[in-house]
XYZ file of C-alpha atoms in Angstrom:
668
model
C -19.600 40.099 -43.256
C -21.145 36.832 -41.996
C -18.609 34.836 -44.007
C -15.787 36.902 -42.538
C -17.061 36.319 -38.982
C -17.509 32.621 -39.704
C -13.959 32.407 -41.038
C -12.654 34.257 -37.976
C -14.602 31.950 -35.637
C -13.252 28.877 -37.421
C -9.698 30.192 -37.142
C -10.082 30.984 -33.444
C -11.637 27.558 -32.792
C -8.767 25.824 -34.554
C -6.264 27.950 -32.619
C -8.012 27.014 -29.367
C -7.831 23.324 -30.235
C -4.132 23.637 -30.957
C -3.587 25.501 -27.698
C -5.214 22.704 -25.725
C -3.407 19.857 -27.490
C -0.372 19.069 -25.385
C 2.947 18.422 -27.107
C 5.399 17.638 -24.272
C 8.217 16.609 -26.653
C 9.899 18.908 -29.176
C 11.842 17.022 -31.834
C 14.811 17.716 -34.067
C 16.296 15.190 -36.465
C 19.567 14.752 -38.303
C 20.899 12.442 -40.978
C 24.557 11.414 -40.695
C 26.580 9.274 -43.070
C 28.445 6.457 -41.342
C 30.030 4.882 -44.432
C 29.183 4.256 -48.064
C 25.482 3.471 -48.214
C 25.137 3.478 -44.415
C 23.399 6.330 -42.624
C 22.354 7.177 -39.082
C 18.858 8.561 -38.515
C 19.099 10.628 -35.335
C 16.061 11.747 -33.349
C 16.561 14.186 -30.481
C 13.615 15.065 -28.266
C 13.418 17.677 -25.525
C 10.806 16.889 -22.889
C 8.970 19.507 -20.901
C 9.546 19.573 -17.152
C 8.121 16.631 -15.156
C 7.132 14.668 -18.278
C 8.693 11.371 -19.275
C 8.543 9.264 -22.421
C 8.674 5.475 -22.527
C 11.571 3.685 -24.191
C 11.297 0.964 -26.818
C 12.643 -1.400 -24.137
C 9.634 -0.988 -21.831
C 8.257 -4.546 -21.697
C 4.971 -5.814 -23.116
C 2.020 -5.398 -20.828
C 3.204 -2.061 -19.493
C 2.956 1.508 -20.786
C 3.246 1.951 -24.542
C 6.858 1.519 -25.667
C 8.415 3.713 -28.324
C 8.142 2.333 -31.858
C 9.776 3.509 -35.080
C 7.920 2.728 -38.302
C 9.186 3.280 -41.854
C 6.789 3.872 -44.727
C 9.076 3.235 -47.686
C 11.497 0.634 -46.341
C 10.719 -2.364 -48.575
C 13.213 -2.579 -51.433
C 14.818 0.756 -50.549
C 16.782 0.275 -47.350
C 17.281 -2.153 -44.474
C 17.604 -1.566 -40.736
C 20.910 -2.420 -39.043
C 19.845 -3.799 -35.683
C 17.451 -2.188 -33.256
C 17.520 1.551 -32.709
C 19.994 2.612 -30.025
C 18.962 4.929 -27.242
C 20.646 7.549 -25.108
C 20.374 7.763 -21.348
C 17.250 6.169 -19.892
C 16.000 5.346 -16.416
C 14.338 2.200 -15.111
C 11.751 1.960 -12.342
C 9.279 -0.668 -11.220
C 5.681 0.163 -12.134
C 3.325 -1.599 -9.733
C 0.219 -0.690 -11.740
C 1.354 -2.864 -14.635
C 3.871 -5.033 -12.782
C 6.798 -4.351 -15.118
C 10.101 -2.515 -14.997
C 9.350 0.456 -17.198
C 12.175 2.181 -19.061
C 11.812 5.864 -19.868
C 13.495 9.098 -20.954
C 13.656 12.197 -18.771
C 14.451 15.704 -20.055
C 16.133 14.403 -23.226
C 15.391 11.543 -25.614
C 18.124 10.422 -28.007
C 17.400 7.671 -30.554
C 19.702 6.512 -33.362
C 18.715 4.039 -36.088
C 21.352 2.820 -38.538
C 20.193 1.952 -42.068
C 21.783 0.554 -45.202
C 20.576 1.886 -48.556
C 19.675 -0.880 -51.036
C 18.073 1.296 -53.725
C 20.371 4.039 -55.011
C 17.413 5.889 -56.534
C 15.736 6.568 -53.205
C 15.584 10.297 -52.430
C 14.145 10.316 -48.914
C 13.283 8.172 -45.909
C 9.949 8.563 -44.159
C 9.984 7.635 -40.478
C 7.254 7.737 -37.851
C 7.759 7.778 -34.099
C 4.914 6.344 -32.026
C 5.361 7.002 -28.317
C 3.647 7.672 -25.010
C 4.464 10.568 -22.703
C 3.102 10.845 -19.181
C 2.851 13.291 -16.321
C -0.428 13.507 -14.390
C -2.001 12.392 -17.658
C -0.741 10.310 -20.574
C -0.574 11.217 -24.249
C -0.141 8.763 -27.116
C 1.512 10.537 -30.041
C 2.571 9.926 -33.602
C 5.205 12.147 -35.172
C 6.243 11.863 -38.816
C 9.607 12.905 -40.255
C 11.178 12.992 -43.696
C 14.948 12.489 -44.082
C 16.159 13.600 -47.539
C 18.997 11.426 -48.854
C 21.885 13.669 -50.013
C 22.784 13.615 -53.683
C 26.392 12.822 -52.825
C 27.400 10.349 -50.144
C 29.782 12.927 -48.621
C 27.024 15.391 -47.736
C 25.689 15.417 -44.196
C 22.152 16.762 -44.063
C 20.828 18.379 -40.929
C 17.109 19.091 -40.650
C 14.635 20.133 -38.010
C 11.477 18.248 -37.176
C 9.456 18.099 -40.387
C 6.154 16.366 -39.815
C 4.379 15.277 -42.974
C 1.235 16.764 -41.419
C 2.110 20.069 -39.772
C -0.014 19.239 -36.754
C 1.025 16.752 -34.111
C -1.525 13.986 -34.161
C -2.296 11.818 -31.217
C -2.497 8.347 -32.604
C -1.708 4.970 -31.129
C 0.933 2.319 -31.278
C 0.399 -1.311 -32.013
C -1.004 -2.564 -28.740
C -1.312 -5.978 -27.221
C -3.846 -5.323 -24.473
C -2.138 -7.730 -22.103
C -3.712 -7.625 -18.644
C -1.080 -7.321 -15.972
C -0.769 -7.014 -12.253
C -1.390 -3.695 -10.558
C 2.429 -1.762 -10.439
C 3.992 1.889 -9.148
C 5.712 3.399 -6.216
C 5.842 6.546 -8.286
C 3.263 8.360 -10.313
C 3.109 8.337 -14.055
C 4.679 11.733 -13.851
C 8.328 11.738 -14.736
C 10.154 9.855 -12.036
C 12.654 12.128 -10.314
C 16.237 11.126 -9.726
C 15.556 10.292 -6.089
C 13.081 7.547 -7.147
C 15.714 5.892 -9.306
C 18.164 6.099 -6.427
C 15.487 4.662 -4.169
C 15.204 1.694 -6.529
C 18.931 1.036 -6.276
C 18.822 1.351 -2.485
C 15.966 -1.186 -2.473
C 18.071 -3.585 -4.533
C 21.028 -3.069 -2.175
C 18.875 -3.696 0.901
C 17.259 -6.844 -0.517
C 20.643 -8.128 -1.661
C 22.035 -7.408 1.807
C 19.257 -9.559 3.280
C 20.131 -12.235 0.729
C 23.756 -12.128 1.858
C 22.685 -12.427 5.474
C 20.508 -15.423 4.554
C 23.471 -17.032 2.773
C 25.521 -16.463 5.897
C 23.063 -18.620 7.857
C 23.468 -21.679 5.624
C 25.430 -24.866 6.403
C 28.134 -23.984 3.862
C 29.028 -20.585 5.291
C 28.106 -20.281 8.974
C 30.517 -22.956 10.304
C 33.372 -21.219 8.450
C 33.110 -18.055 10.557
C 34.845 -19.440 13.681
C 37.305 -21.419 11.549
C 38.341 -18.347 9.542
C 38.511 -16.055 12.580
C 40.615 -18.639 14.422
C 42.996 -18.795 11.457
C 43.573 -15.029 11.464
C 44.022 -14.767 15.208
C 46.461 -17.693 15.461
C 48.510 -17.014 12.341
C 49.014 -13.292 12.883
C 52.042 -12.063 14.800
C 50.089 -9.312 16.526
C 46.372 -8.662 17.165
C 46.617 -5.581 14.932
C 47.934 -7.683 12.064
C 45.103 -10.188 12.566
C 42.516 -7.423 12.386
C 44.179 -5.954 9.294
C 44.203 -9.328 7.543
C 40.565 -9.931 8.455
C 39.671 -6.527 7.007
C 41.520 -7.374 3.777
C 39.727 -10.724 3.720
C 36.333 -9.038 3.938
C 37.257 -6.490 1.254
C 38.414 -9.365 -0.967
C 35.047 -11.117 -0.572
C 33.249 -7.902 -1.577
C 35.604 -7.377 -4.540
C 35.010 -10.911 -5.874
C 31.218 -10.560 -5.949
C 31.258 -6.973 -7.254
C 33.531 -8.118 -10.087
C 30.924 -10.791 -10.826
C 28.275 -8.063 -11.077
C 30.572 -6.033 -13.342
C 31.126 -9.039 -15.600
C 27.383 -9.675 -15.943
C 26.783 -6.022 -16.827
C 29.741 -5.894 -19.227
C 28.914 -9.146 -21.021
C 25.235 -8.436 -21.588
C 25.203 -4.644 -21.500
C 23.166 -2.497 -19.122
C 20.271 -1.936 -21.543
C 20.319 -5.500 -22.857
C 19.813 -6.881 -19.353
C 16.443 -5.215 -19.090
C 15.461 -6.296 -22.599
C 16.457 -9.890 -21.831
C 14.506 -9.904 -18.586
C 11.289 -9.073 -20.445
C 11.834 -11.670 -23.175
C 9.481 -14.684 -23.104
C 12.190 -17.298 -23.510
C 14.451 -15.740 -20.904
C 11.550 -15.636 -18.457
C 11.037 -19.351 -19.086
C 14.787 -19.918 -18.676
C 14.762 -18.017 -15.377
C 11.804 -20.126 -14.230
C 13.659 -23.376 -14.944
C 16.846 -22.002 -13.343
C 15.071 -20.996 -10.124
C 13.288 -24.361 -9.924
C 16.714 -26.042 -10.129
C 18.048 -23.722 -7.404
C 15.003 -24.473 -5.239
C 15.398 -28.227 -5.692
C 19.022 -27.919 -4.626
C 18.129 -26.019 -1.466
C 15.358 -28.485 -0.661
C 17.915 -31.306 -0.677
C 17.421 -33.038 -4.041
C 21.071 -32.481 -5.006
C 23.920 -30.032 -4.494
C 25.176 -27.555 -7.069
C 28.949 -27.581 -6.681
C 31.874 -26.221 -8.606
C 34.627 -28.741 -9.507
C 36.760 -29.799 -6.514
C 39.891 -29.158 -8.561
C 39.049 -25.442 -8.553
C 38.878 -25.364 -4.772
C 42.121 -27.338 -4.447
C 44.027 -25.020 -6.781
C 42.718 -21.898 -5.093
C 43.408 -23.349 -1.632
C 46.991 -24.077 -2.680
C 47.424 -20.435 -3.737
C 45.992 -19.309 -0.397
C 49.002 -20.896 1.345
C 51.272 -18.263 -0.211
C 50.321 -15.782 2.518
C 50.288 -12.028 2.235
C 47.682 -10.037 0.382
C 47.620 -12.500 -2.540
C 47.041 -15.395 -0.160
C 44.189 -13.565 1.581
C 42.572 -12.829 -1.802
C 42.713 -16.514 -2.717
C 41.286 -17.418 0.714
C 38.269 -15.235 -0.106
C 37.993 -16.897 -3.518
C 38.171 -20.297 -1.824
C 35.231 -19.297 0.400
C 33.205 -18.322 -2.679
C 33.955 -21.659 -4.386
C 33.511 -23.941 -1.369
C 30.261 -22.289 -0.309
C 28.860 -22.173 -3.847
C 26.319 -24.928 -3.213
C 24.623 -22.580 -0.720
C 25.474 -19.144 -2.095
C 25.178 -19.987 -5.810
C 21.367 -20.187 -5.927
C 21.044 -16.971 -3.919
C 23.593 -15.150 -6.079
C 21.915 -16.458 -9.234
C 18.501 -15.279 -8.082
C 19.833 -11.864 -7.101
C 21.528 -11.456 -10.481
C 18.302 -12.415 -12.276
C 16.274 -9.959 -10.215
C 18.762 -7.092 -10.429
C 19.350 -7.710 -14.130
C 15.649 -7.057 -14.707
C 16.245 -3.516 -13.418
C 19.041 -2.869 -15.925
C 21.856 -0.347 -15.539
C 24.252 -0.861 -12.624
C 21.703 -2.842 -10.607
C 23.701 -6.144 -10.819
C 26.754 -4.342 -9.393
C 24.699 -2.768 -6.598
C 23.096 -6.146 -5.870
C 26.441 -7.919 -5.580
C 27.768 -5.110 -3.387
C 24.855 -5.549 -0.978
C 25.132 -9.347 -0.956
C 28.895 -9.452 -0.422
C 28.805 -6.743 2.256
C 26.457 -8.843 4.382
C 28.562 -11.933 3.751
C 31.882 -10.283 4.565
C 30.859 -8.127 7.532
C 30.661 -10.925 10.177
C 34.089 -12.297 9.199
C 35.633 -8.865 9.692
C 33.783 -8.044 12.922
C 34.431 -11.382 14.636
C 38.110 -11.231 13.660
C 38.369 -7.774 15.199
C 36.453 -8.818 18.313
C 37.154 -12.576 18.787
C 35.326 -12.668 22.142
C 32.062 -12.200 20.245
C 32.432 -15.759 18.931
C 31.094 -17.061 22.248
C 27.749 -15.398 21.495
C 27.337 -17.241 18.182
C 24.768 -20.067 18.223
C 26.160 -23.526 17.636
C 25.923 -25.090 14.215
C 23.173 -27.637 13.853
C 20.003 -28.640 12.079
C 18.694 -25.066 12.134
C 21.178 -24.174 9.383
C 19.541 -26.665 7.022
C 16.157 -25.217 7.985
C 17.338 -21.822 6.738
C 18.454 -23.446 3.496
C 15.106 -25.211 3.000
C 13.225 -22.006 3.812
C 15.147 -20.248 1.044
C 14.341 -23.145 -1.281
C 10.599 -22.580 -0.803
C 11.035 -18.857 -1.489
C 13.024 -19.643 -4.668
C 10.244 -21.965 -5.838
C 7.536 -19.340 -5.250
C 9.556 -16.680 -7.076
C 10.120 -19.013 -10.027
C 6.412 -18.994 -10.864
C 6.469 -15.195 -11.187
C 8.798 -15.583 -14.182
C 6.607 -18.296 -15.686
C 3.611 -16.006 -15.184
C 5.394 -13.195 -17.039
C 5.914 -15.453 -20.053
C 2.313 -16.668 -19.942
C 0.976 -13.091 -19.805
C 3.019 -11.982 -22.803
C 2.009 -15.009 -24.878
C -1.592 -14.805 -23.600
C -1.694 -18.605 -23.241
C -3.906 -18.465 -20.121
C -2.113 -21.497 -18.674
C -1.195 -19.688 -15.469
C -4.213 -17.547 -14.738
C -4.742 -15.798 -11.413
C -6.485 -18.708 -9.678
C -3.821 -21.206 -10.776
C -0.986 -18.896 -9.699
C -2.540 -18.265 -6.283
C -3.264 -21.976 -5.822
C 0.408 -22.756 -6.457
C 1.552 -20.103 -3.979
C -0.951 -21.256 -1.381
C 0.349 -24.819 -1.813
C 4.005 -23.719 -1.570
C 3.610 -21.546 1.522
C 1.180 -23.985 3.119
C 3.734 -26.769 2.717
C 6.414 -24.455 4.127
C 4.234 -23.910 7.206
C 3.854 -27.681 7.683
C 7.644 -27.990 7.353
C 8.308 -25.321 9.975
C 5.891 -27.034 12.387
C 7.832 -30.279 11.913
C 5.083 -32.159 10.070
C 7.282 -32.630 6.999
C 10.971 -33.566 6.896
C 13.386 -33.365 3.984
C 16.579 -35.358 3.163
C 19.137 -33.366 5.177
C 16.984 -32.490 8.178
C 18.042 -33.393 11.703
C 15.515 -34.859 14.192
C 13.248 -32.171 15.666
C 12.424 -33.112 19.282
C 10.620 -29.817 19.913
C 9.783 -26.494 18.242
C 11.840 -23.465 19.122
C 9.976 -20.242 19.797
C 11.507 -18.581 16.742
C 10.530 -21.451 14.460
C 6.993 -21.467 15.809
C 6.579 -17.704 15.327
C 7.917 -17.919 11.780
C 5.520 -20.797 11.100
C 2.591 -18.729 12.364
C 3.635 -15.855 10.108
C 3.692 -18.167 7.073
C 0.296 -19.643 8.018
C -1.148 -16.129 8.284
C 0.230 -15.231 4.866
C -1.188 -18.424 3.367
C -4.640 -17.742 4.820
C -4.424 -14.151 3.550
C -4.005 -15.425 -0.031
C -6.969 -17.814 0.030
C -9.710 -15.140 -0.400
C -7.869 -14.072 -3.568
C -9.389 -17.133 -5.223
C -12.792 -15.524 -4.652
C -11.810 -12.103 -5.948
C -10.036 -10.399 -3.013
C -7.546 -7.787 -4.346
C -4.562 -8.983 -2.216
C -2.927 -5.538 -2.225
C 0.090 -6.749 -0.235
C 1.248 -8.899 -3.159
C -0.523 -7.248 -6.094
C 2.699 -7.027 -8.140
C 3.122 -10.826 -8.212
C -0.038 -12.686 -9.275
C -1.725 -11.995 -12.631
C -4.423 -9.299 -12.497
C -8.086 -10.021 -11.840
C -8.905 -9.720 -15.544
C -6.479 -12.543 -16.346
C -8.434 -15.269 -14.618
C -10.926 -18.052 -15.217
C -13.551 -16.055 -13.381
C -12.871 -12.285 -13.218
C -15.315 -11.963 -10.304
C -13.660 -14.692 -8.251
C -13.533 -18.466 -8.197
C -16.958 -20.037 -7.702
C -18.809 -16.750 -8.165
C -22.169 -16.981 -9.861
C -22.015 -13.313 -10.824
C -20.793 -13.906 -14.388
C -23.765 -16.198 -15.089
C -26.264 -13.734 -13.625
C -24.652 -10.815 -15.382
C -24.662 -12.647 -18.695
C -28.470 -12.784 -18.587
C -28.969 -9.134 -17.565
C -26.043 -7.423 -19.304
C -27.329 -4.845 -21.803
C -26.645 -5.506 -25.468
C -23.192 -4.200 -26.407
C -22.050 -3.859 -22.785
C -19.434 -5.780 -20.834
C -18.392 -6.166 -17.230
C -15.724 -3.580 -16.417
C -13.568 -2.911 -13.349
C -15.143 -3.722 -9.963
C -18.322 -5.085 -11.562
C -19.228 -1.811 -13.309
C -21.207 -2.279 -16.523
C -19.416 -0.389 -19.313
C -19.864 0.232 -23.018
C -16.936 0.586 -25.408
C -18.930 2.230 -28.197
C -20.417 5.702 -27.869
C -23.538 5.197 -29.977
C -24.422 1.920 -28.261
C -23.904 3.423 -24.810
C -25.903 6.535 -25.727
C -28.853 4.442 -26.909
C -28.869 2.522 -23.619
C -28.590 5.739 -21.570
C -31.686 7.099 -23.351
C -33.495 3.851 -22.656
C -32.831 3.984 -18.902
C -32.769 7.819 -18.708
C -29.408 8.130 -16.970
C -26.535 10.558 -17.546
C -23.444 9.408 -19.412
C -19.944 9.311 -18.010
C -17.441 9.306 -20.850
C -14.191 7.660 -19.832
C -11.430 8.410 -22.346
C -8.848 5.814 -21.392
C -6.142 3.530 -22.762
C -5.049 -0.049 -22.284
C -1.536 1.189 -21.452
C -2.546 4.268 -19.447
C -0.968 4.020 -15.985
C -3.018 6.731 -14.307
C -6.212 5.367 -15.862
C -5.572 2.114 -13.976
C -4.713 4.077 -10.830
C -8.013 5.942 -10.966
C -9.893 2.680 -11.475
C -8.019 0.909 -8.671
C -7.918 3.709 -6.108
C -10.942 5.907 -6.853
C -13.557 3.875 -8.710
C -13.222 1.035 -6.197
C -14.168 3.215 -3.211
C -17.632 3.989 -1.912
C -19.680 5.988 -2.700
C -17.945 6.352 -6.116
C -18.512 2.685 -6.951
C -22.219 2.954 -6.141
C -22.630 6.035 -8.381
C -20.868 4.364 -11.298
C -22.924 1.195 -10.934
C -26.334 2.758 -10.371
C -26.522 6.432 -11.357
C -24.630 6.794 -14.633
C -23.971 4.892 -17.849
C -20.206 4.442 -18.201
C -18.804 4.553 -21.735
C -15.081 3.713 -21.801
C -13.458 4.773 -25.067
C -9.950 3.356 -25.590
C -7.789 5.777 -27.534
C -5.127 3.104 -28.089
C -7.476 0.501 -29.606
C -5.594 -0.434 -32.786
C -8.364 -2.419 -34.441
C -9.114 -1.090 -37.926
C -12.310 0.793 -38.642
C -14.378 -0.412 -41.586
C -13.116 1.262 -44.763
C -16.351 3.240 -45.131
C -15.802 4.813 -41.692
C -12.200 5.887 -42.276
C -11.556 9.573 -42.992
C -9.067 12.414 -42.640
C -9.521 14.672 -39.624
C -10.342 18.291 -40.403
C -8.969 19.320 -37.020
C -5.578 17.622 -37.095
C -5.130 16.429 -40.664
C -4.575 12.900 -39.358
C -5.909 9.787 -41.038
C -8.587 8.214 -38.835
C -8.090 4.519 -39.559
C -8.528 2.699 -36.232
C -11.078 2.619 -33.430
C -8.564 4.382 -31.208
C -8.122 7.112 -33.829
C -11.887 7.600 -33.850
C -12.103 8.149 -30.084
C -9.013 10.372 -30.097
C -10.615 12.513 -32.797
C -13.837 12.612 -30.766
C -11.927 13.722 -27.672
C -9.944 16.425 -29.482
C -12.935 17.742 -31.432
C -15.392 17.851 -28.553
C -13.184 18.535 -25.548
C -10.081 20.197 -27.019
C -7.558 17.925 -25.351
C -5.580 14.766 -26.092
C -4.880 13.483 -22.563
C -5.957 10.390 -20.668
C -7.595 9.727 -18.331
C -10.348 12.200 -19.182
C -13.831 12.013 -17.675
C -16.897 13.880 -18.926
C -20.465 13.780 -17.563
C -23.043 14.549 -20.263
C -26.793 14.563 -20.663
C -28.575 12.580 -23.343
C -27.894 15.335 -25.884
C -24.132 15.217 -25.302
C -23.978 18.465 -23.299
C -21.634 18.646 -20.329
C -23.412 18.556 -16.978
C -20.590 20.163 -14.983
C -20.691 23.787 -16.030
C -17.836 24.933 -13.780
C -15.542 22.010 -14.631
C -16.781 20.180 -17.759
C -13.956 17.606 -17.706
C -11.795 16.081 -15.011
C -8.677 13.925 -15.116
C -6.274 12.378 -12.594
C -7.591 13.747 -9.284
C -8.154 12.754 -5.675
C -11.107 10.673 -4.525
C -12.732 13.669 -2.799
C -12.450 15.935 -5.846
C -13.752 13.176 -8.126
C -16.733 12.569 -5.847
C -17.614 16.279 -5.701
C -17.471 16.501 -9.500
C -19.530 13.339 -9.940
C -22.245 14.352 -7.463
C -22.502 17.820 -9.022
C -23.008 16.423 -12.541
C -25.591 13.838 -11.466
C -27.500 16.522 -9.564
C -27.641 18.758 -12.665
C -29.060 15.877 -14.724
C -31.888 15.360 -12.213
C -32.883 19.056 -12.191
C-alpha cells in the first residue's frame, strides 16, 4: 500500500511539474524534397497569445536569437545558406540597445540541406530559442526528420522530440553587456508598437528633410524655383499644378531610392547587415566622411555631367520636364542632402522591412512641401529669411550630429567584439568633447572654413548654444557613474567600463578588500553570488535570509527589474543590507565538470552546463521555467513567503511588500 501511495505521489508530483512548465510554442515539422538530394526542413510554430519568440536575426548583445543545431551533420549533409524565416517584426529594445527581431502568433523556419551520404536515414535537428511575455523562457526542442527511402516521397511528421518532455536549456551565449533598451515590454509587441516604430522613423526623417531644406544647397533654390513656375506658367492655376507635380516628383525620386535599397539588399538582410561588425565599422567611417563634408573639409558632389544632362532634359517642358527638374534638384543639392539621406538610410535600414521606404517618404515630404506651398502662395516668399551665413551654421550643426552618431556604430562593433576600446567613459568623453565644441562654435568662439563673420549672436543661436551646453554638462556626471537615462540607448552600459562604479571612484578598491569569497559586485553595488552553495555558506555565516534570483544574461525583464525596481529605495537598501543575493544564470553555457553532469529525472534532459544546472534547480524546487524568478528562503532552503513563495516581473510596490514580508518571517 505504501509503495502504491508513493508511486501515486510521484506521478502527481511529475504531473504538477509538467503543468507548471510553460510551453508557449507548439511545433509541427515537415520534410519536403526540393530536387534530387536536396530537402527542405520546415518548422512551423504556433505561439500562445501575447508571447513572442526571437528570430535568428536578433543581433548579438540582445535577447537570445533562435539557433538551429544539427547532431549528425558532419559527413552526412550540408546546409544550403542560412535558414529562411517567415513573417517577423522588428522593434527597438532599449534595455539591450538593439533592434530585436521576433515572431508573433506564427513562426515559420525553412532550412535547405543537401544530402552527401546516401546511407543516412534521418536528420536530427534542435531548435534553441527564447520566448517572452511578462517572463522569458529559454527552450530547446529536438526533432527527428526521417529521410524517405525514395527521393519522390514527401514525409510529413508532427513535432517529435527525442525526449518527450520540453526541456528548458540555453543557447550559446556571448554575455555582451549592452546599453539599457525598450519602449515596449518583453511581452509580444502588438501591431500598434510596430506601427509606432514606423511613425517614429517617418517623423525623424521628416525632421531630417526639414534640416536639409535649411542648408546652403537647397534653401536659396526655393525662391528661384517658385519664380520659375510663376513666370513660365500661362495661368496661376497652371503654375500651382506644375509646382504640385514638382513636389510629387521630388517625393517619388527619394521613395524610389528607398525601394531600391530595400530591393537590392532585401528587407531581412538590411537588419542582419546593420548588426554585422564590419558593416557597423563601415557605417562609422561613412558617417565620419559625411560629418567632415558638412564641417567644411570638402564637398561630396555628383559629377557635373549628370546635372548638365538632367538640366538639358528639364528644358523639354511638360510633365517629363518637371520630373527632370526634380531630379536636377536632387543632384545639384547632393553635397548637402547626400549625407543626410545616407544617414537616414543607414538608420532606417537597421530597422529592416519597409523602414527605408518610410524614411525616404518622410524626408522627401519635408523637402518638397515648401516648394509646393510657396508656389501656390507666392506672397509667402516675402516672409522667408534671407540667405546668409546662418545656412552654413545649420550645415555645420548637422556635421557635429553626424560625428556623434558615428561613434554609436563604432561602439556597436566594439561591444560585439568585446575589444573594450570604446568603453563607457571613452564614449562619453568623445560625446562631451563633440557637443562641447559645438557649443563653442554656436557662441562664435570657433569658426570653420565656410563661415561668414559673426558680428553678434542672434537670440536663436544663443538659446541653441545654451541647450547644447546644458546637454554637455548633463553628460559629465556619467563619467562618475550617473545613469544618464535620457541617452541610455547610446553609450555602452555601466558594466562595459573601466570602472563600473564610475570614473575615479575608490569603491572598487574598497570592495575588493571586503568582498566575500566567491562574491562579485552586481547591479547598483549589490554584492551577489553566482553559485548557490557558496552563497548559502556565506548566508549562514552572517545569518541573513537568501534571495534567489533566477535570471539570464539575455533576459529583458530581468534587466528591467534590476534597472527600475532594484535601483529604487528602500529596495536597494534591503538587497544590500538585509539579504544575501544569489543570482543564478540559466543561460550560462559554461560546461560543468564531467563528474557533475547528469540526466534530469524530472525532464529527461542532459544537464551539461552551469545554466542547465540552475534550470534544473528551478524546475525541481519551484516547478517553473520562467525568468525572472525571485525566491526568499531561510538557511534551510525553505520559502519565507508562505502566501506567495515566488515572485516574478512585478511593480515596485508589490516587490517591496513581498520582500518586507519574507524578511520579517526570517526574523521571527
